[in-house]
Coordinates of C-alpha atoms in Angstrom, one line a residue:
M113 CA 116.1 109.9 132.4
V114 CA 117.7 106.4 132.9
E115 CA 117.2 104.1 135.9
K116 CA 119.4 101.0 136.7
S117 CA 117.9 97.8 138.1
D118 CA 119.7 94.5 138.7
G119 CA 122.7 95.6 136.7
R120 CA 120.7 96.4 133.7
T121 CA 119.8 99.8 132.2
K122 CA 116.1 100.5 132.0
I123 CA 114.4 103.6 130.5
S124 CA 112.1 105.3 132.9
C125 CA 108.4 105.6 132.2
V126 CA 108.5 109.2 131.1
D127 CA 111.4 108.9 128.7
G128 CA 110.3 105.4 127.6
C129 CA 106.8 106.6 126.7
L130 CA 108.3 109.5 124.7
A131 CA 110.8 107.2 123.0
E132 CA 108.0 104.8 122.0
R133 CA 105.8 107.6 120.7
E134 CA 108.7 108.9 118.7
L135 CA 109.4 105.4 117.4
Q136 CA 105.8 104.9 116.4
S137 CA 105.7 108.3 114.6
R138 CA 108.9 107.3 112.7
C139 CA 107.3 103.9 111.8
F140 CA 104.2 105.7 110.4
D141 CA 106.4 108.0 108.2
N142 CA 108.6 105.1 107.0
L143 CA 105.6 103.0 106.2
R144 CA 103.9 105.8 104.2
F145 CA 107.1 106.4 102.2
L146 CA 107.9 102.8 101.4
F147 CA 104.3 102.0 100.4
A148 CA 104.2 105.0 98.1
M149 CA 107.2 103.3 96.3
V150 CA 105.4 100.0 96.3
L151 CA 102.2 101.6 94.8
V152 CA 104.3 102.9 91.9
L153 CA 105.4 99.4 91.1
F154 CA 101.8 98.0 91.6
H155 CA 100.2 100.6 89.3
T156 CA 102.9 100.2 86.7
F157 CA 102.1 96.5 86.3
A158 CA 98.4 97.3 86.5
Q159 CA 98.7 99.1 83.1
E160 CA 98.9 97.7 79.7
A161 CA 101.6 99.6 77.9
S162 CA 99.5 100.0 74.7
S163 CA 96.2 98.8 73.2
Q164 CA 98.3 96.2 71.2
F165 CA 100.0 94.7 74.4
S166 CA 98.5 91.8 76.4
F167 CA 100.1 90.2 79.4
S168 CA 98.7 86.8 78.3
A169 CA 101.1 86.9 75.3
Y170 CA 104.2 87.3 77.5
P171 CA 104.3 84.7 80.4
V172 CA 107.4 86.0 82.1
T173 CA 106.0 89.6 82.3
A174 CA 102.6 88.2 83.4
G175 CA 104.4 86.2 86.1
A176 CA 106.0 89.3 87.4
K177 CA 102.6 91.0 87.5
R178 CA 101.1 88.1 89.4
F179 CA 103.9 88.3 91.9
V180 CA 103.4 92.0 92.5
D181 CA 99.7 91.6 92.7
A182 CA 100.0 88.7 95.2
F183 CA 102.6 90.2 97.6
F184 CA 101.7 93.9 97.2
L185 CA 97.9 93.8 96.8
G186 CA 96.7 97.4 96.1
D187 CA 93.8 97.2 98.6
S188 CA 96.2 95.9 101.3
I189 CA 98.5 98.9 100.9
V190 CA 95.6 101.4 100.9
A191 CA 94.2 99.7 104.0
V192 CA 97.4 100.5 105.8
Y193 CA 97.0 104.2 104.9
F194 CA 93.4 104.2 106.3
F195 CA 94.6 102.5 109.5
I196 CA 97.3 105.1 110.1
S197 CA 94.8 107.9 109.3
G198 CA 92.3 106.6 111.8
Y199 CA 94.9 106.2 114.5
L200 CA 96.2 109.7 114.0
F201 CA 92.8 111.3 113.7
F202 CA 91.9 110.1 117.3
A203 CA 95.4 110.3 118.7
S204 CA 94.8 113.3 120.9
R205 CA 92.0 111.5 122.8
I206 CA 90.5 115.0 123.6
W207 CA 87.2 115.2 121.9
S208 CA 84.6 118.0 121.5
W209 CA 82.8 119.5 118.6
T210 CA 85.3 122.3 118.6
V211 CA 88.2 119.9 118.3
Y212 CA 86.3 118.1 115.5
G213 CA 85.7 121.3 113.7
R214 CA 89.4 122.2 114.0
K215 CA 90.3 118.7 112.6
L216 CA 87.9 119.2 109.6
K217 CA 89.5 122.6 108.9
N218 CA 92.9 121.1 108.9
R219 CA 91.8 118.3 106.5
V220 CA 90.6 121.0 104.1
H221 CA 94.3 121.9 103.7
T222 CA 95.8 118.4 103.9
L223 CA 93.2 116.5 101.9
L224 CA 90.6 118.5 100.0
I225 CA 92.7 121.2 98.3
P226 CA 95.4 118.8 97.2
Y227 CA 92.7 116.4 96.0
L228 CA 91.1 119.1 93.8
L229 CA 94.5 120.4 92.5
W230 CA 95.9 117.0 91.5
N231 CA 92.7 116.0 89.7
L232 CA 92.6 119.3 88.0
L233 CA 96.2 118.7 86.8
A234 CA 95.1 115.3 85.5
I235 CA 92.3 117.0 83.5
I236 CA 94.9 119.4 82.0
L237 CA 97.1 116.5 81.0
V238 CA 94.2 114.8 79.2
A239 CA 93.5 118.1 77.4
G240 CA 97.1 118.2 76.4
K241 CA 96.7 115.0 74.4
S242 CA 95.0 117.0 71.6
L243 CA 98.2 118.7 70.8
P244 CA 99.7 117.4 67.5
C245 CA 103.0 116.5 69.1
F246 CA 101.3 113.8 71.2
A247 CA 99.6 112.1 68.2
P248 CA 102.1 109.1 68.1
F249 CA 101.2 108.2 71.6
L250 CA 97.4 108.1 71.1
S251 CA 95.5 104.9 70.6
Y252 CA 93.0 106.7 68.3
E253 CA 94.3 109.4 66.0
G254 CA 92.5 112.7 66.3
T255 CA 91.4 112.2 69.9
G256 CA 90.2 115.4 71.5
V257 CA 88.4 116.6 74.7
D258 CA 84.7 116.6 75.5
W259 CA 84.2 119.4 78.0
S260 CA 80.7 118.6 79.0
L261 CA 79.9 119.4 82.6
A262 CA 79.1 115.8 83.4
N263 CA 82.4 114.6 82.1
V264 CA 84.4 117.2 84.0
L265 CA 82.5 116.6 87.3
S266 CA 83.1 112.8 86.9
C267 CA 86.8 113.5 87.1
F268 CA 86.5 114.4 90.7
W269 CA 84.3 111.5 91.8
E270 CA 84.0 108.4 89.6
Y271 CA 85.6 109.1 86.2
D272 CA 83.5 108.0 83.2
G273 CA 86.4 108.0 80.7
R274 CA 84.6 110.3 78.3
L275 CA 86.6 113.5 78.8
S276 CA 89.0 112.0 76.3
A277 CA 86.9 111.8 73.1
P278 CA 88.0 110.2 69.8
P279 CA 86.6 111.3 66.4
A280 CA 83.0 110.5 65.6
G281 CA 82.4 107.0 64.4
T282 CA 85.5 105.5 66.0
V283 CA 85.0 101.7 66.4
G284 CA 85.9 99.9 69.6
Y285 CA 86.3 102.9 71.8
E286 CA 83.4 102.0 74.1
A287 CA 85.5 99.2 75.5
F288 CA 87.8 101.9 77.0
V289 CA 85.2 104.2 78.4
K290 CA 83.3 102.9 81.4
V291 CA 82.6 104.4 84.8
Q292 CA 85.3 103.4 87.3
P293 CA 85.2 103.8 91.1
Y294 CA 88.1 106.2 91.0
P295 CA 88.6 109.9 90.3
I296 CA 90.6 110.7 87.1
N297 CA 93.8 110.7 89.2
T298 CA 93.3 107.0 90.2
A299 CA 95.4 106.8 93.3
L300 CA 93.4 109.6 95.0
W301 CA 90.3 107.4 95.6
F302 CA 92.0 106.9 99.0
V303 CA 91.9 110.7 99.7
R304 CA 88.3 110.9 98.4
D305 CA 87.1 108.1 100.7
L306 CA 89.2 109.3 103.6
M307 CA 87.4 112.7 103.4
I308 CA 84.1 110.8 103.6
V309 CA 85.0 108.7 106.7
V310 CA 86.5 111.8 108.4
L311 CA 83.3 113.7 108.0
L312 CA 81.5 110.8 109.8
A313 CA 84.2 110.5 112.5
P314 CA 81.9 111.4 115.4
L315 CA 79.7 108.4 114.4
W316 CA 82.6 106.0 114.3
R317 CA 83.9 107.3 117.6
A318 CA 80.6 106.9 119.3
L319 CA 80.2 103.3 118.0
L320 CA 83.8 102.5 119.0
M321 CA 83.4 103.9 122.5
R322 CA 80.2 101.9 123.1
F323 CA 80.5 98.8 121.0
R324 CA 84.2 98.6 120.0
N325 CA 84.7 94.9 119.4
L326 CA 81.2 94.3 118.1
F327 CA 81.3 97.3 115.8
L328 CA 84.7 96.2 114.3
A329 CA 83.4 92.6 114.0
V330 CA 80.3 93.7 112.1
L331 CA 82.4 95.8 109.7
A332 CA 84.9 92.9 109.2
V333 CA 82.1 90.4 108.4
A334 CA 80.4 92.9 106.1
Y335 CA 83.7 93.5 104.3
A336 CA 84.3 89.8 103.9
V337 CA 80.7 89.2 102.6
M338 CA 80.9 92.1 100.2
S339 CA 84.1 90.6 98.7
Y340 CA 81.9 87.9 97.2
K341 CA 79.1 90.1 96.0
V342 CA 80.1 93.5 94.7
I343 CA 76.9 95.6 94.7
D344 CA 78.8 98.7 93.9
W345 CA 82.6 99.1 93.9
H346 CA 82.5 102.4 95.7
V347 CA 80.4 100.9 98.4
N348 CA 83.1 98.2 98.9
Q349 CA 85.8 100.9 99.0
L350 CA 83.9 102.9 101.6
L351 CA 83.3 99.8 103.7
M352 CA 87.1 99.0 103.6
A353 CA 87.9 102.7 104.5
T354 CA 85.5 102.6 107.5
L355 CA 86.8 99.3 108.8
F356 CA 90.5 100.2 108.7
F357 CA 90.0 103.8 109.8
S358 CA 87.9 102.6 112.7
W359 CA 90.4 99.8 113.6
G360 CA 93.2 102.3 113.7
G361 CA 91.1 104.8 115.7
S362 CA 90.2 102.1 118.2
F363 CA 93.9 101.8 119.3
S364 CA 94.1 105.6 119.8
L365 CA 90.9 105.7 121.8
R366 CA 92.3 103.0 124.1
G367 CA 95.7 104.9 124.4
E368 CA 97.6 101.9 122.9
N369 CA 101.0 102.4 121.4
L370 CA 101.3 100.2 118.3
T371 CA 105.0 99.6 118.7
D372 CA 104.1 97.7 121.9
H373 CA 101.0 96.0 120.6
F374 CA 101.8 94.4 117.2
P375 CA 105.3 93.0 117.9
R376 CA 103.9 90.5 120.3
K377 CA 102.7 88.4 117.4
F378 CA 105.3 89.1 114.8
V379 CA 105.9 85.4 113.8
L380 CA 102.2 84.8 113.4
F381 CA 101.6 87.8 111.2
A382 CA 104.7 87.1 109.1
G383 CA 103.6 83.5 108.6
L384 CA 100.1 84.5 107.7
Y385 CA 101.3 87.2 105.3
L386 CA 103.6 84.7 103.5
L387 CA 100.8 82.1 103.3
C388 CA 98.2 84.6 102.0
S389 CA 100.6 86.0 99.4
L390 CA 101.6 82.5 98.2
G391 CA 97.9 81.6 98.0
L392 CA 97.2 84.6 95.9
L393 CA 100.2 83.9 93.7
F394 CA 98.9 80.4 93.0
Q395 CA 95.2 81.3 93.1
D396 CA 94.5 79.5 89.8
F397 CA 94.8 76.2 91.8
L398 CA 92.4 77.3 94.5
S399 CA 88.7 77.3 94.6
G400 CA 86.9 80.4 93.5
V401 CA 85.2 80.5 96.9
I402 CA 88.5 80.8 98.8
V403 CA 90.2 83.6 96.8
P404 CA 88.0 86.5 97.8
L405 CA 88.3 85.6 101.5
L406 CA 92.0 85.1 101.1
K407 CA 92.3 88.7 99.7
V408 CA 90.4 90.0 102.8
V409 CA 92.7 88.1 105.2
H410 CA 95.7 89.3 103.2
T411 CA 94.5 92.9 103.6
V412 CA 94.0 92.6 107.4
V413 CA 97.3 90.8 107.9
T414 CA 99.3 93.2 105.8
V415 CA 98.4 96.0 108.2
A416 CA 99.9 94.2 111.2
F417 CA 102.8 92.6 109.4
S418 CA 104.0 95.7 107.6
F419 CA 103.9 97.8 110.8
N420 CA 105.8 95.0 112.6
L421 CA 108.4 94.8 109.9
V422 CA 109.0 98.5 109.6
C423 CA 109.0 98.9 113.4
W424 CA 111.7 96.2 113.6
M425 CA 113.8 97.8 110.8
T426 CA 113.4 101.3 112.4
R427 CA 114.5 100.0 115.8
K428 CA 117.6 98.4 114.1
G429 CA 118.4 101.8 112.6
W430 CA 118.0 100.6 109.1
L431 CA 115.3 103.1 108.4
G432 CA 115.1 106.7 109.4
I433 CA 113.3 110.0 108.7
A434 CA 116.4 111.5 107.1
A435 CA 116.7 108.6 104.7
L436 CA 113.0 108.4 103.9
P437 CA 111.7 111.9 103.1
V438 CA 108.0 111.8 103.9
A439 CA 107.1 114.9 101.9
M440 CA 108.7 113.4 98.8
G441 CA 106.7 110.1 99.4
C442 CA 103.5 112.1 99.6
F443 CA 104.4 114.0 96.3
I444 CA 105.1 110.7 94.5
Y445 CA 101.9 109.1 95.8
M446 CA 99.8 112.0 94.6
S447 CA 101.4 112.3 91.2
H448 CA 102.5 108.8 90.1
C449 CA 99.2 107.8 88.4
L450 CA 99.6 110.8 86.1
V451 CA 103.1 109.7 85.1
V452 CA 103.2 105.9 85.0
P453 CA 100.7 105.2 82.1
R454 CA 102.2 108.0 79.9
L455 CA 105.8 106.9 80.6
L456 CA 104.8 103.3 79.6
K457 CA 103.4 104.6 76.3
V458 CA 106.5 106.7 75.6
L459 CA 108.8 103.7 76.3
D460 CA 106.7 101.5 74.2
V461 CA 106.9 103.9 71.2
V462 CA 110.6 104.5 71.6
W463 CA 111.7 101.1 72.7
Q464 CA 109.3 98.9 70.6
P465 CA 110.0 95.7 72.6
Q466 CA 109.4 92.4 70.9
T467 CA 110.4 89.8 73.5
D468 CA 109.2 88.8 76.9
A469 CA 112.4 89.8 78.6
L470 CA 112.3 93.3 77.0
W471 CA 108.7 93.8 78.0
L472 CA 109.6 92.9 81.6
T473 CA 112.6 95.3 81.5
L474 CA 110.3 98.0 80.1
Y475 CA 107.9 97.7 83.0
L476 CA 110.6 97.7 85.6
T477 CA 112.3 100.6 83.9
A478 CA 109.0 102.5 83.8
A479 CA 108.6 102.1 87.6
V480 CA 112.1 103.2 88.4
L481 CA 112.0 106.1 86.0
S482 CA 108.7 107.2 87.4
V483 CA 110.1 107.4 90.9
G484 CA 113.3 109.1 89.7
L485 CA 111.4 111.7 87.6
L486 CA 109.0 112.5 90.4
A487 CA 111.8 112.7 92.9
G488 CA 113.5 115.2 90.6
C489 CA 110.3 117.2 90.2
F490 CA 109.9 117.3 93.9
A491 CA 113.5 118.6 94.4
I492 CA 113.0 121.3 91.8
C493 CA 109.7 122.4 93.3
K494 CA 111.3 122.4 96.8
R495 CA 114.1 124.6 95.5
Y496 CA 112.1 127.0 93.3
A497 CA 108.4 126.7 94.2
A498 CA 108.3 125.7 97.8
A499 CA 105.0 127.5 98.5
L500 CA 103.3 125.7 95.7
L501 CA 104.8 122.4 96.7
R502 CA 103.4 122.8 100.3
I503 CA 99.9 123.4 98.9
L504 CA 100.2 120.3 96.6
I505 CA 101.1 118.0 99.4
G506 CA 98.9 119.5 102.0
R507 CA 101.6 120.9 104.3
F508 CA 100.7 124.6 104.4

């Protein structure tokens, strides 16, 4: 429905609201796809290609890593995912224990089952390292698998690194085996912590309905304080998950459309994002007291700036659902941490780079090849194993 006023065309409230909701949905999908690609790049540079490689020995490659870390901070990207998840969880604004139970049942399909399957696949890949054909790619010859129950269970919560076991008496291996705040499929810590905050959603909703601004302020302050004193990394991750899930949910509970809210301050958010990113890029020149707070501000600003930017690009028609397949982005996100470190090792063994330029080329090649290989796997699965693919990406 279109109305005309003062010679100008204006969209009526009904059609306008529908159009804005559709635009917001497209922005969410575009954001999730684009950030899946960015995470591939981030996690590629987060890896050392081999035990003999060190970024400190290659300043150009190290500079590229610092740039990626500064402008595409991993926590900032995941914060956007938590924000979107919180907004969508409370989007219906109709709440009852029946609705909550239905949402939990849905998350079993979209989160829990894919989480278990992708981590199980990671365990299988680790077990595959014991095959003789993979010996050239191992840091320690003769590495096998320790199938103790504690090691296997750690793969689904906080991986202790001991599933992969070298021969007895191996020297120096302890440096590589320490408990990390991630499951064995590293990227899925987001899914793990999202399931936890979803389980507690009634509590977050009650606090938001009664103390919205105060509750968010307390979470934000706690998140900033914890950035200086890490009591437990998983506690920090859960605090971040709660803050951004609740922040996203607060907009839904107020019935706000983000395509209307965030663009009001686009210049401010763009400027802050650039300043924070440049600050992190040159953090060696800053006080150690400033850097943790700068990372917190960067994470908050990235949520607003990224949605602003993608919303503007979507309005311009530069991005669209057809061009950015959301299901493929989900598949790449779920699987890339299984591929990237292994592809880096293969390229290192085959390529054997000796110069800084070749190392940088290797890392960029690994990121591009990872996306290409996973996109190809997605296409093959879609063509020949569509039912399995839907289970793996939680769309069944």
